[in-house]
Tab-separated table of C-alpha atoms in Angstrom:
chain	number	residue	atom	x	y	z
A	125	MET	CA	-33.407	-3.381	-79.111
A	126	PRO	CA	-31.780	-0.233	-80.470
A	127	ALA	CA	-29.969	-0.555	-83.903
A	128	PRO	CA	-26.703	1.453	-84.680
A	129	THR	CA	-26.436	4.079	-87.090
A	130	THR	CA	-26.083	2.956	-90.692
A	131	ALA	CA	-25.809	5.183	-93.515
A	132	THR	CA	-26.823	5.788	-97.101
A	133	ASN	CA	-25.652	9.510	-97.486
A	134	GLY	CA	-22.118	9.545	-95.781
A	135	ARG	CA	-23.435	8.752	-92.177
A	136	LYS	CA	-21.187	6.386	-90.034
A	137	VAL	CA	-21.795	2.527	-89.938
A	138	LEU	CA	-21.771	1.504	-86.238
A	139	GLY	CA	-21.505	5.174	-85.004
A	140	ARG	CA	-22.043	6.481	-81.655
A	141	LEU	CA	-25.646	5.756	-80.364
A	142	SER	CA	-28.015	8.704	-79.363
A	143	LEU	CA	-27.950	9.130	-75.638
A	144	PRO	CA	-31.729	7.755	-75.142
A	145	GLU	CA	-30.599	4.928	-77.333
A	146	ARG	CA	-27.551	4.283	-75.097
A	147	ASN	CA	-29.290	4.500	-71.977
A	148	PHE	CA	-31.919	1.921	-73.226
A	149	VAL	CA	-29.016	-0.366	-74.623
A	150	ALA	CA	-27.329	-0.216	-70.875
A	151	GLU	CA	-30.502	-1.240	-69.071
A	152	ALA	CA	-31.249	-4.010	-71.759
A	153	LEU	CA	-27.674	-5.326	-71.509
A	154	ARG	CA	-27.813	-5.553	-67.559
A	155	THR	CA	-30.868	-7.730	-67.742
A	156	GLU	CA	-29.627	-9.815	-70.561
A	157	THR	CA	-26.192	-10.488	-69.240
A	158	LEU	CA	-27.418	-11.682	-65.860
A	159	GLY	CA	-29.929	-13.892	-67.680
A	160	GLY	CA	-27.209	-15.049	-69.866
A	161	VAL	CA	-25.145	-16.121	-66.798
A	162	LEU	CA	-28.042	-17.970	-65.430
A	163	LEU	CA	-28.719	-19.752	-68.964
A	164	LEU	CA	-24.887	-20.716	-68.836
A	165	LEU	CA	-25.193	-21.979	-65.279
A	166	ALA	CA	-28.445	-23.972	-66.331
A	167	ALA	CA	-26.679	-25.387	-69.233
A	168	ILE	CA	-23.683	-26.484	-67.321
A	169	ALA	CA	-26.009	-27.948	-64.625
A	170	ALA	CA	-27.872	-29.849	-67.432
A	171	LEU	CA	-24.670	-31.359	-68.531
A	172	VAL	CA	-23.309	-32.505	-65.432
A	173	TRP	CA	-26.752	-33.935	-64.521
A	174	ALA	CA	-27.195	-35.726	-67.801
A	175	ASN	CA	-23.415	-37.318	-67.586
A	176	SER	CA	-23.586	-38.335	-64.070
A	177	GLY	CA	-24.748	-41.324	-61.985
A	178	LEU	CA	-28.000	-39.322	-61.595
A	179	LYS	CA	-28.551	-39.482	-65.595
A	180	GLU	CA	-31.605	-41.662	-64.914
A	181	SER	CA	-33.119	-38.994	-62.406
A	182	TYR	CA	-32.785	-36.293	-65.307
A	183	GLU	CA	-34.530	-38.311	-67.728
A	184	SER	CA	-37.357	-39.222	-65.320
A	185	VAL	CA	-37.762	-35.462	-64.342
A	186	ARG	CA	-37.748	-34.274	-67.949
A	187	ASP	CA	-40.004	-36.806	-69.165
A	188	PHE	CA	-42.481	-36.497	-66.169
A	189	HIS	CA	-46.017	-35.460	-67.548
A	190	LEU	CA	-48.420	-33.365	-65.920
A	191	GLY	CA	-51.268	-31.196	-67.180
A	192	PRO	CA	-55.160	-31.598	-67.941
A	193	ALA	CA	-55.296	-34.410	-70.663
A	194	SER	CA	-58.884	-33.313	-71.535
A	195	LEU	CA	-57.612	-30.037	-72.740
A	196	GLY	CA	-54.794	-31.695	-74.736
A	197	LEU	CA	-52.296	-30.313	-72.385
A	198	ASP	CA	-50.724	-33.504	-70.799
A	199	LEU	CA	-47.193	-32.583	-71.520
A	200	SER	CA	-44.002	-33.634	-70.293
A	201	ILE	CA	-41.649	-31.224	-68.135
A	202	GLY	CA	-39.427	-30.698	-71.136
A	203	HIS	CA	-42.473	-29.824	-73.373
A	204	TRP	CA	-43.888	-27.542	-70.734
A	205	ALA	CA	-40.181	-25.774	-70.890
A	206	ALA	CA	-40.104	-25.632	-74.602
A	207	ASP	CA	-43.838	-24.981	-75.516
A	208	GLY	CA	-44.650	-22.928	-72.190
A	209	LEU	CA	-41.704	-21.073	-70.814
A	210	LEU	CA	-40.440	-20.033	-74.223
A	211	ALA	CA	-43.682	-18.376	-74.985
A	212	VAL	CA	-42.668	-15.719	-72.464
A	213	PHE	CA	-39.236	-15.297	-74.052
A	214	PHE	CA	-41.121	-14.898	-77.222
A	215	PHE	CA	-43.574	-12.507	-75.659
A	216	VAL	CA	-40.420	-10.224	-74.859
A	217	ALA	CA	-39.104	-10.833	-78.296
A	218	GLY	CA	-42.380	-9.447	-79.704
A	219	ILE	CA	-42.182	-6.372	-77.603
A	220	GLU	CA	-38.852	-5.629	-78.481
A	221	LEU	CA	-39.388	-5.936	-82.033
A	222	LYS	CA	-42.662	-3.778	-81.761
A	223	ARG	CA	-40.649	-1.168	-80.013
A	224	GLU	CA	-38.090	-1.276	-82.919
A	225	LEU	CA	-40.528	-1.006	-85.545
A	226	VAL	CA	-42.519	1.982	-84.151
A	227	ALA	CA	-40.224	3.931	-81.997
A	228	GLY	CA	-36.569	2.597	-82.554
A	229	ASP	CA	-34.239	2.868	-85.381
A	230	LEU	CA	-35.801	0.223	-87.328
A	231	LYS	CA	-38.501	2.679	-87.752
A	232	ASP	CA	-36.287	4.695	-90.422
A	233	PRO	CA	-35.763	2.303	-93.279
A	234	ARG	CA	-32.298	3.746	-93.941
A	235	ALA	CA	-31.092	2.838	-90.462
A	236	ALA	CA	-33.024	-0.551	-90.653
A	237	VAL	CA	-30.710	-1.586	-93.787
A	238	LEU	CA	-27.733	-2.431	-92.008
A	239	PRO	CA	-29.274	-4.780	-89.157
A	240	VAL	CA	-31.785	-6.449	-91.216
A	241	VAL	CA	-29.512	-7.409	-94.248
A	242	ALA	CA	-26.968	-8.482	-91.698
A	243	ALA	CA	-29.339	-10.762	-89.888
A	244	LEU	CA	-30.842	-12.032	-93.248
A	245	CYS	CA	-27.305	-13.145	-94.369
A	246	GLY	CA	-26.459	-14.467	-90.975
A	247	MET	CA	-29.474	-16.833	-91.342
A	248	ALA	CA	-29.131	-17.660	-95.162
A	249	VAL	CA	-25.384	-18.418	-95.141
A	250	PRO	CA	-25.375	-20.956	-92.117
A	251	ALA	CA	-28.470	-22.584	-93.931
A	252	LEU	CA	-26.649	-22.966	-97.015
A	253	VAL	CA	-23.469	-24.241	-95.282
A	254	TYR	CA	-25.772	-26.624	-93.446
A	255	ALA	CA	-27.476	-27.782	-96.727
A	256	LEU	CA	-24.172	-28.175	-98.665
A	257	VAL	CA	-22.267	-30.303	-95.869
A	258	SER	CA	-25.427	-32.328	-95.345
A	259	ALA	CA	-25.934	-33.100	-99.010
A	260	THR	CA	-22.534	-33.895	-99.727
A	261	GLY	CA	-22.539	-36.405	-96.997
A	262	GLY	CA	-25.895	-37.792	-97.610
A	263	GLY	CA	-27.577	-36.547	-94.487
A	264	SER	CA	-30.866	-35.154	-93.711
A	265	LEU	CA	-31.728	-31.558	-94.691
A	266	ALA	CA	-34.272	-31.382	-92.165
A	267	GLY	CA	-32.073	-29.316	-89.722
A	268	TRP	CA	-31.414	-26.612	-92.102
A	269	ALA	CA	-32.684	-24.115	-89.844
A	270	VAL	CA	-30.916	-25.056	-86.682
A	271	PRO	CA	-27.796	-22.866	-87.024
A	272	THR	CA	-29.483	-19.786	-88.120
A	273	ALA	CA	-30.568	-18.623	-84.874
A	274	THR	CA	-28.308	-16.362	-82.283
A	275	ASP	CA	-28.572	-16.525	-78.545
A	276	ILE	CA	-28.158	-12.913	-77.342
A	277	ALA	CA	-28.277	-13.845	-73.892
A	278	PHE	CA	-25.644	-16.498	-73.934
A	279	ALA	CA	-23.657	-14.196	-76.183
A	280	LEU	CA	-23.482	-11.505	-73.369
A	281	ALA	CA	-22.805	-13.936	-70.938
A	282	VAL	CA	-19.720	-14.979	-72.866
A	283	LEU	CA	-18.453	-11.336	-72.792
A	284	ALA	CA	-19.272	-11.032	-68.885
A	285	VAL	CA	-17.132	-14.247	-68.249
A	286	ILE	CA	-14.139	-13.378	-70.376
A	287	GLY	CA	-14.340	-9.660	-68.872
A	288	THR	CA	-14.228	-8.107	-72.409
A	289	SER	CA	-15.066	-4.438	-72.973
A	290	LEU	CA	-17.352	-3.649	-76.015
A	291	PRO	CA	-18.306	-0.331	-77.364
A	292	ASN	CA	-21.858	0.551	-77.047
A	293	SER	CA	-22.211	0.514	-80.611
A	294	LEU	CA	-21.102	-2.967	-81.246
A	295	ARG	CA	-23.234	-4.129	-78.085
A	296	ALA	CA	-26.253	-2.361	-80.190
A	297	PHE	CA	-25.564	-4.125	-83.213
A	298	LEU	CA	-25.414	-7.488	-81.583
A	299	LEU	CA	-28.629	-6.769	-79.885
A	300	THR	CA	-30.519	-5.502	-83.065
A	301	LEU	CA	-29.360	-8.557	-84.938
A	302	ALA	CA	-30.760	-10.744	-82.243
A	303	VAL	CA	-34.192	-8.902	-82.554
A	304	VAL	CA	-34.275	-9.222	-86.336
A	305	ASP	CA	-32.936	-12.712	-86.045
A	306	ASP	CA	-35.718	-13.653	-83.526
A	307	LEU	CA	-38.342	-12.473	-85.815
A	308	PHE	CA	-37.116	-14.783	-88.778
A	309	ALA	CA	-36.640	-17.532	-86.333
A	310	ILE	CA	-40.465	-17.119	-85.331
A	311	LEU	CA	-41.409	-17.050	-89.234
A	312	ILE	CA	-39.326	-20.279	-89.959
A	313	ILE	CA	-40.952	-22.186	-86.657
A	314	ALA	CA	-44.694	-20.792	-87.933
A	315	VAL	CA	-44.238	-21.784	-91.590
A	316	PHE	CA	-41.908	-24.778	-91.496
A	317	PHE	CA	-42.552	-26.491	-88.315
A	318	THR	CA	-46.413	-26.463	-88.284
A	319	ASP	CA	-47.911	-29.955	-88.586
A	320	ASP	CA	-51.617	-30.734	-89.285
A	321	LEU	CA	-53.911	-27.773	-88.273
A	322	ASP	CA	-56.727	-27.947	-86.068
A	323	PHE	CA	-58.876	-25.053	-87.421
A	324	ALA	CA	-61.162	-25.020	-84.589
A	325	ALA	CA	-58.507	-24.190	-82.145
A	326	LEU	CA	-56.737	-22.095	-84.497
A	327	GLY	CA	-59.986	-20.086	-84.711
A	328	GLY	CA	-60.356	-19.795	-81.211
A	329	ALA	CA	-56.867	-18.850	-80.652
A	330	VAL	CA	-57.317	-15.782	-83.280
A	331	VAL	CA	-60.814	-14.824	-81.612
A	332	GLY	CA	-58.587	-14.788	-78.305
A	333	LEU	CA	-56.076	-12.458	-79.901
A	334	ALA	CA	-58.764	-10.113	-81.247
A	335	VAL	CA	-59.970	-9.851	-77.691
A	336	PHE	CA	-56.814	-9.206	-76.222
A	337	TRP	CA	-56.284	-6.367	-78.736
A	338	LEU	CA	-59.687	-4.780	-78.371
A	339	LEU	CA	-58.945	-4.704	-74.497
A	340	LEU	CA	-55.688	-3.308	-75.191
A	341	ARG	CA	-57.300	-0.484	-77.428
A	342	LYS	CA	-59.739	-0.094	-74.929
A	343	GLY	CA	-57.444	0.822	-72.006
A	344	VAL	CA	-58.451	-2.024	-69.859
A	345	ARG	CA	-55.836	-2.635	-67.056
A	346	GLY	CA	-55.238	-5.419	-64.748
A	347	TRP	CA	-52.904	-8.750	-65.015
A	348	TYR	CA	-55.954	-10.742	-63.609
A	349	VAL	CA	-57.499	-9.960	-66.956
A	350	TYR	CA	-54.755	-10.410	-69.341
A	351	VAL	CA	-52.899	-13.430	-67.665
A	352	PRO	CA	-55.766	-15.752	-67.940
A	353	LEU	CA	-56.675	-14.696	-71.423
A	354	ALA	CA	-53.045	-15.337	-72.422
A	355	LEU	CA	-53.179	-18.622	-71.100
A	356	VAL	CA	-56.373	-19.524	-72.715
A	357	ILE	CA	-54.818	-18.053	-76.213
A	358	TRP	CA	-51.508	-20.134	-75.645
A	359	GLY	CA	-53.617	-23.500	-74.890
A	360	LEU	CA	-55.779	-22.818	-77.951
A	361	MET	CA	-52.557	-22.014	-80.049
A	362	TYR	CA	-50.817	-25.283	-78.769
A	363	ASN	CA	-53.749	-27.376	-79.821
A	364	SER	CA	-54.093	-25.923	-83.291
A	365	GLY	CA	-50.648	-27.297	-84.327
A	366	ILE	CA	-48.733	-24.235	-84.730
A	367	HIS	CA	-45.986	-23.868	-82.069
A	368	ALA	CA	-47.443	-22.468	-78.958
A	369	THR	CA	-44.511	-19.627	-78.740
A	370	ILE	CA	-46.330	-17.888	-81.762
A	371	ALA	CA	-48.875	-16.965	-79.088
A	372	GLY	CA	-46.451	-15.114	-77.267
A	373	VAL	CA	-45.178	-13.161	-80.131
A	374	ALA	CA	-48.528	-12.308	-81.399
A	375	MET	CA	-49.428	-10.761	-77.846
A	376	GLY	CA	-46.123	-8.920	-77.733
A	377	LEU	CA	-46.543	-7.197	-80.921
A	378	MET	CA	-49.893	-6.097	-79.918
A	379	LEU	CA	-48.710	-3.804	-77.118
A	380	ARG	CA	-48.397	-0.248	-77.791
A	381	CYS	CA	-44.945	0.854	-77.756
A	382	THR	CA	-45.090	4.574	-78.451
A	383	ARG	CA	-45.316	7.064	-75.582
A	384	HIS	CA	-48.106	9.499	-75.302
A	385	GLU	CA	-47.227	13.215	-73.574
A	386	ASP	CA	-48.253	12.424	-70.007
A	387	GLU	CA	-46.305	8.926	-70.210
A	388	ALA	CA	-42.910	8.212	-68.760
A	389	HIS	CA	-42.740	4.885	-70.488
A	390	SER	CA	-45.153	3.288	-73.241
A	391	PRO	CA	-47.317	0.182	-71.902
A	392	GLY	CA	-45.061	-1.910	-73.836
A	393	GLU	CA	-41.956	-0.640	-72.402
A	394	HIS	CA	-43.473	-1.046	-68.865
A	395	ILE	CA	-44.592	-4.635	-69.314
A	396	GLU	CA	-41.252	-5.665	-70.794
A	397	HIS	CA	-39.584	-4.059	-67.740
A	398	LEU	CA	-41.799	-6.414	-65.572
A	399	VAL	CA	-41.421	-9.630	-67.730
A	400	ARG	CA	-37.868	-9.462	-68.915
A	401	PRO	CA	-36.182	-10.691	-65.507
A	402	LEU	CA	-38.986	-13.553	-65.516
A	403	SER	CA	-37.914	-14.564	-69.032
A	404	ALA	CA	-34.182	-14.013	-68.750
A	405	GLY	CA	-33.969	-15.173	-65.114
A	406	LEU	CA	-36.660	-18.302	-65.080
A	407	ALA	CA	-38.209	-19.116	-68.401
A	408	VAL	CA	-35.028	-19.493	-70.616
A	409	PRO	CA	-32.641	-20.978	-67.722
A	410	LEU	CA	-35.274	-23.646	-66.985
A	411	PHE	CA	-35.654	-24.367	-70.820
A	412	ALA	CA	-31.962	-24.796	-71.121
A	413	LEU	CA	-31.812	-27.066	-67.975
A	414	PHE	CA	-34.253	-29.461	-69.577
A	415	SER	CA	-32.974	-29.143	-73.262
A	416	ALA	CA	-29.216	-29.015	-73.013
A	417	GLY	CA	-28.952	-32.516	-70.911
A	418	VAL	CA	-27.203	-34.408	-73.562
A	419	ALA	CA	-24.740	-37.519	-73.320
A	420	VAL	CA	-20.893	-36.151	-73.812
A	421	SER	CA	-18.325	-38.727	-74.351
A	422	GLY	CA	-15.327	-38.898	-76.583
A	423	ASP	CA	-17.579	-41.016	-79.166
A	424	ALA	CA	-20.148	-38.538	-79.060
A	425	ILE	CA	-17.922	-35.600	-79.625
A	426	GLU	CA	-16.318	-37.627	-82.769
A	427	GLU	CA	-19.931	-38.085	-84.021
A	428	VAL	CA	-20.569	-34.559	-83.984
A	429	PHE	CA	-17.563	-33.876	-86.375
A	430	THR	CA	-18.146	-37.013	-88.704
A	431	ARG	CA	-22.137	-37.023	-89.322
A	432	PRO	CA	-23.044	-34.719	-91.910
A	433	GLU	CA	-26.221	-33.412	-90.138
A	434	THR	CA	-24.212	-32.640	-86.749
A	435	LEU	CA	-21.120	-31.274	-88.868
A	436	GLY	CA	-23.333	-29.013	-90.690
A	437	VAL	CA	-24.979	-27.470	-87.710
A	438	VAL	CA	-21.425	-26.723	-86.381
A	439	LEU	CA	-19.856	-25.350	-89.132
A	440	GLY	CA	-23.120	-23.201	-89.995
A	441	LEU	CA	-22.903	-21.693	-86.408
A	442	VAL	CA	-19.114	-21.149	-86.526
A	443	VAL	CA	-18.523	-20.446	-90.339
A	444	GLY	CA	-21.658	-19.385	-91.823
A	445	LYS	CA	-22.912	-17.016	-89.046
A	446	ALA	CA	-19.503	-14.884	-89.045
A	447	VAL	CA	-19.307	-15.032	-93.076
A	448	GLY	CA	-22.853	-14.220	-93.575
A	449	ILE	CA	-23.257	-11.236	-90.927
A	450	PHE	CA	-19.648	-9.951	-91.760
A	451	GLY	CA	-20.456	-10.126	-95.553
A	452	GLY	CA	-24.018	-8.578	-95.103
A	453	THR	CA	-22.524	-5.652	-93.415
A	454	TRP	CA	-19.646	-5.203	-95.597
A	455	LEU	CA	-21.891	-5.265	-98.669
A	456	THR	CA	-24.476	-2.970	-97.066
A	457	ALA	CA	-21.516	-0.473	-96.413
A	458	ARG	CA	-20.037	-0.801	-99.860
A	459	PHE	CA	-23.228	-0.423	-101.785
A	460	THR	CA	-24.641	2.598	-99.643
A	461	ARG	CA	-21.349	4.500	-99.749
A	462	ALA	CA	-21.423	4.361	-95.824
A	463	GLU	CA	-18.025	4.702	-93.758
A	464	LEU	CA	-17.094	2.370	-91.044
A	465	SER	CA	-16.852	4.692	-87.632
A	466	GLU	CA	-13.412	5.778	-87.515
A	467	GLU	CA	-13.177	4.284	-83.687
A	468	LEU	CA	-13.574	0.929	-84.982
A	469	ALA	CA	-12.071	-1.438	-87.747
A	470	TRP	CA	-13.417	-4.178	-90.001
A	471	PRO	CA	-11.845	-6.899	-87.628
A	472	ASP	CA	-14.163	-5.491	-84.883
A	473	VAL	CA	-17.257	-6.298	-87.014
A	474	PHE	CA	-15.974	-10.026	-87.797
A	475	ALA	CA	-15.511	-10.613	-84.165
A	476	VAL	CA	-18.974	-9.730	-83.145
A	477	ALA	CA	-20.126	-11.563	-86.118
A	478	SER	CA	-18.367	-14.721	-84.661
A	479	LEU	CA	-20.004	-13.892	-81.240
A	480	ALA	CA	-23.369	-14.113	-83.060
A	481	GLY	CA	-22.406	-18.038	-83.970
A	482	ILE	CA	-23.383	-18.720	-80.229
A	483	GLY	CA	-26.890	-20.380	-81.018
A	484	PHE	CA	-28.360	-21.619	-78.176
A	485	THR	CA	-32.373	-21.245	-76.935
A	486	VAL	CA	-33.640	-20.990	-80.344
A	487	SER	CA	-31.185	-23.356	-82.075
A	488	LEU	CA	-32.126	-26.159	-79.783
A	489	LEU	CA	-35.735	-25.521	-79.962
A	490	ILE	CA	-35.540	-25.769	-83.840
A	491	GLY	CA	-33.246	-28.980	-83.202
A	492	GLU	CA	-36.200	-30.474	-81.389
A	493	LEU	CA	-38.568	-29.613	-83.815
A	494	ALA	CA	-36.784	-30.806	-86.991
A	495	PHE	CA	-35.921	-34.179	-85.838
A	496	GLU	CA	-38.876	-34.893	-83.605
A	497	GLY	CA	-39.359	-38.676	-83.307
A	498	ASP	CA	-35.533	-39.523	-83.764
A	499	GLN	CA	-34.421	-38.953	-80.088
A	500	VAL	CA	-30.796	-40.225	-81.033
A	501	LEU	CA	-30.294	-37.449	-83.616
A	502	THR	CA	-32.021	-35.078	-81.701
A	503	ASP	CA	-29.376	-35.338	-79.159
A	504	GLU	CA	-26.703	-35.518	-81.265
A	505	VAL	CA	-27.869	-32.142	-82.978
A	506	LYS	CA	-28.093	-30.659	-79.613
A	507	ALA	CA	-24.754	-31.672	-78.939
A	508	ALA	CA	-23.496	-29.934	-82.013
A	509	VAL	CA	-25.398	-26.917	-81.170
A	510	LEU	CA	-23.426	-26.671	-77.734
A	511	MET	CA	-20.168	-27.616	-79.664
A	512	GLY	CA	-20.654	-25.032	-82.501
A	513	SER	CA	-21.573	-22.369	-79.705
A	514	LEU	CA	-18.591	-23.094	-77.602
A	515	ILE	CA	-16.235	-22.832	-80.791
A	516	ALA	CA	-17.700	-19.706	-81.549
A	517	ALA	CA	-17.360	-18.288	-78.209
A	518	VAL	CA	-13.917	-19.200	-78.165
A	519	LEU	CA	-12.911	-17.783	-81.094
A	520	ALA	CA	-14.961	-14.480	-80.680
A	521	GLY	CA	-13.454	-14.190	-77.267
A	522	THR	CA	-9.970	-14.430	-78.473
A	523	LEU	CA	-10.739	-11.955	-81.200
A	524	LEU	CA	-12.296	-9.428	-79.047
A	525	LYS	CA	-9.519	-9.909	-76.147
A	526	ILE	CA	-6.936	-8.809	-79.055
A	527	ARG	CA	-8.647	-5.421	-79.451
A	528	ASN	CA	-10.001	-5.146	-75.600
A	529	VAL	CA	-7.298	-2.390	-74.653
A	530	LYS	CA	-8.975	-0.162	-77.611
A	531	TYR	CA	-12.449	-1.108	-76.494
A	532	ARG	CA	-11.460	-0.193	-72.899
A	533	LYS	CA	-10.398	3.242	-74.022
A	534	LEU	CA	-13.511	3.772	-76.079
A	535	CYS	CA	-15.914	2.841	-73.030
A	536	GLU	CA	-14.051	4.959	-70.805
A	537	ALA	CA	-14.398	7.849	-73.143
A	538	GLU	CA	-18.099	7.171	-73.386
A	539	GLU	CA	-18.613	7.116	-69.663
A	540	LEU	CA	-16.408	10.024	-68.969
A	541	ASP	CA	-18.465	12.635	-66.921
A	542	GLU	CA	-16.351	15.377	-65.682
A	543	ASP	CA	-18.926	17.731	-64.833
A	544	LEU	CA	-20.837	15.345	-62.693
A	545	ASP	CA	-24.377	16.031	-64.274
A	546	GLY	CA	-25.328	12.602	-65.010
A	547	ILE	CA	-24.658	12.945	-68.689
A	548	PRO	CA	-21.565	11.567	-70.484
A	549	ASP	CA	-19.280	14.503	-71.691
A	550	ILE	CA	-19.245	12.977	-75.094
A	551	TYR	CA	-22.781	13.913	-75.666
A	552	GLU	CA	-22.391	17.540	-74.492
A	553	GLN	CA	-19.675	18.520	-76.661
A	554	ASP	CA	-21.964	20.947	-78.994
A	555	ASN	CA	-23.731	22.418	-75.820
A	556	PRO	CA	-22.413	25.931	-75.089
A	557	GLU	CA	-23.683	25.331	-71.246
A	558	TYR	CA	-21.238	22.398	-70.942
A	559	HIS	CA	-18.364	24.219	-72.017
A	560	LEU	CA	-18.966	27.085	-69.632
A	561	ARG	CA	-19.358	24.662	-66.673
A	562	MET	CA	-15.993	22.794	-68.028
A	563	ALA	CA	-14.048	26.172	-68.165
A	564	ASP	CA	-15.219	26.675	-64.580
A	565	ILE	CA	-14.192	23.451	-63.368
A	566	TYR	CA	-10.805	23.767	-65.057
A	567	GLU	CA	-10.442	27.552	-63.533
A	568	ARG	CA	-10.951	25.911	-60.097
A	569	LYS	CA	-8.748	23.321	-60.573
A	570	ALA	CA	-5.897	25.417	-61.863
A	571	ALA	CA	-6.554	27.637	-58.916
A	572	GLU	CA	-6.210	24.828	-56.541
A	573	HIS	CA	-2.891	23.686	-58.215
A	574	ARG	CA	-1.796	27.544	-57.703
A	575	ARG	CA	-2.672	27.314	-53.999
A	576	LEU	CA	-0.839	23.944	-53.528
A	577	ALA	CA	2.095	25.120	-55.246
A	578	GLU	CA	2.260	28.349	-52.965
A	579	VAL	CA	1.809	26.322	-49.940
A	580	THR	CA	4.403	23.728	-51.216
A	581	ALA	CA	6.830	26.820	-52.050
A	582	GLY	CA	6.257	28.319	-48.458
A	583	ALA	CA	6.978	25.347	-46.802
A	584	SER	CA	10.263	24.705	-48.887
A	585	GLU	CA	11.518	28.146	-48.005
A	586	GLU	CA	10.943	27.270	-44.113
A	587	ASN	CA	12.877	24.241	-44.226
A	588	ASP	CA	15.700	25.704	-46.312
A	589	GLY	CA	15.743	28.814	-43.795
A	590	PRO	CA	18.531	29.481	-40.811
A	591	ALA	CA	18.323	26.672	-38.283
């Protein structure tokens, strides 16, 4: 995702995006916001289903097994959602990361400093908060990674539901945080949640990835080539002991995301455009449907705030994320002598940092991996993720609403296009042709006003004349 402008030599932190980056952000936001709304609806449906008289049917569907046992893929519906469908989500994340590294603002080390430092602090501080709370209360440290993830789709859904405007620079900051966040979440899953390795299956997956890469380099086209190969790679990766979603990331990173002269879009951008709706509209909501269905009662909610593991997750998401991202951003600006854009204030950064405390998809996934084998604690941690995300959403929504009038004015200024050429006027202020067009527009408007004034004056004289 596009990163906001950061600075080392007097440039602005969270300044206005370039026009191409603005357009890319706008396109990405439309898909992510719709996906986030579907994700929110799926989570609500899961909670209602799991807490109604149909609870047993929810569990029976979630735990129903299907798939070829001879290939080691006799999995429950819940596991197919977590290991299979989320591979599509991480495939898109891999493409986003590749684009940022080779064609986006993360290509420039100076521009990459802010989102990378903010994301790292936004993962380290929640993990530290969890560890302190859990260790103090005598709980397990296994869930330290649960509150480290941000769910950008859910965060954008919250913005859509509460109707809060947000300048493109802040939206881009949030999107870029999510990309870097996803990268480190992938590394955490690969390094800390890999069981005993099956080197034969892993070797097969590596060979499959090498074939995938060679086909891409040779320019071979056709979904009928890549989809079957991707399924084989995924199945081998699953059987290797490494989480199967890593296969999706690896394939996403292999796609070319730079454009040739005769291309309107790179292959990576084209495939992302095709697959993102599948990820945001189907894969992630179905994962939420079969992962968010936990029992919610007065006792369960009380347990969230009394058990050290679950309290650590809640405080990690609500306090750790906000403090980590805000602190990382402030420190970066402080030590690079950068200045915050004059259109924004530091409370705006804190509000967005609080919004990043909405950790859902990846947090639920890590919760399942961290406490695998302990279904009771897994469900309690999931409830903690839901509770922490809800509190973060309410807090961020309140903070953003306070500044919404200011945000609306900034958004209107960013979208204003008085000369109707399809390019916002704010991006044409240094263009002489723009000023000539605007002078012509203003002259025509002034002439129209003069003509109307003359007509009005003439009508007034007729009315005041002798009867």
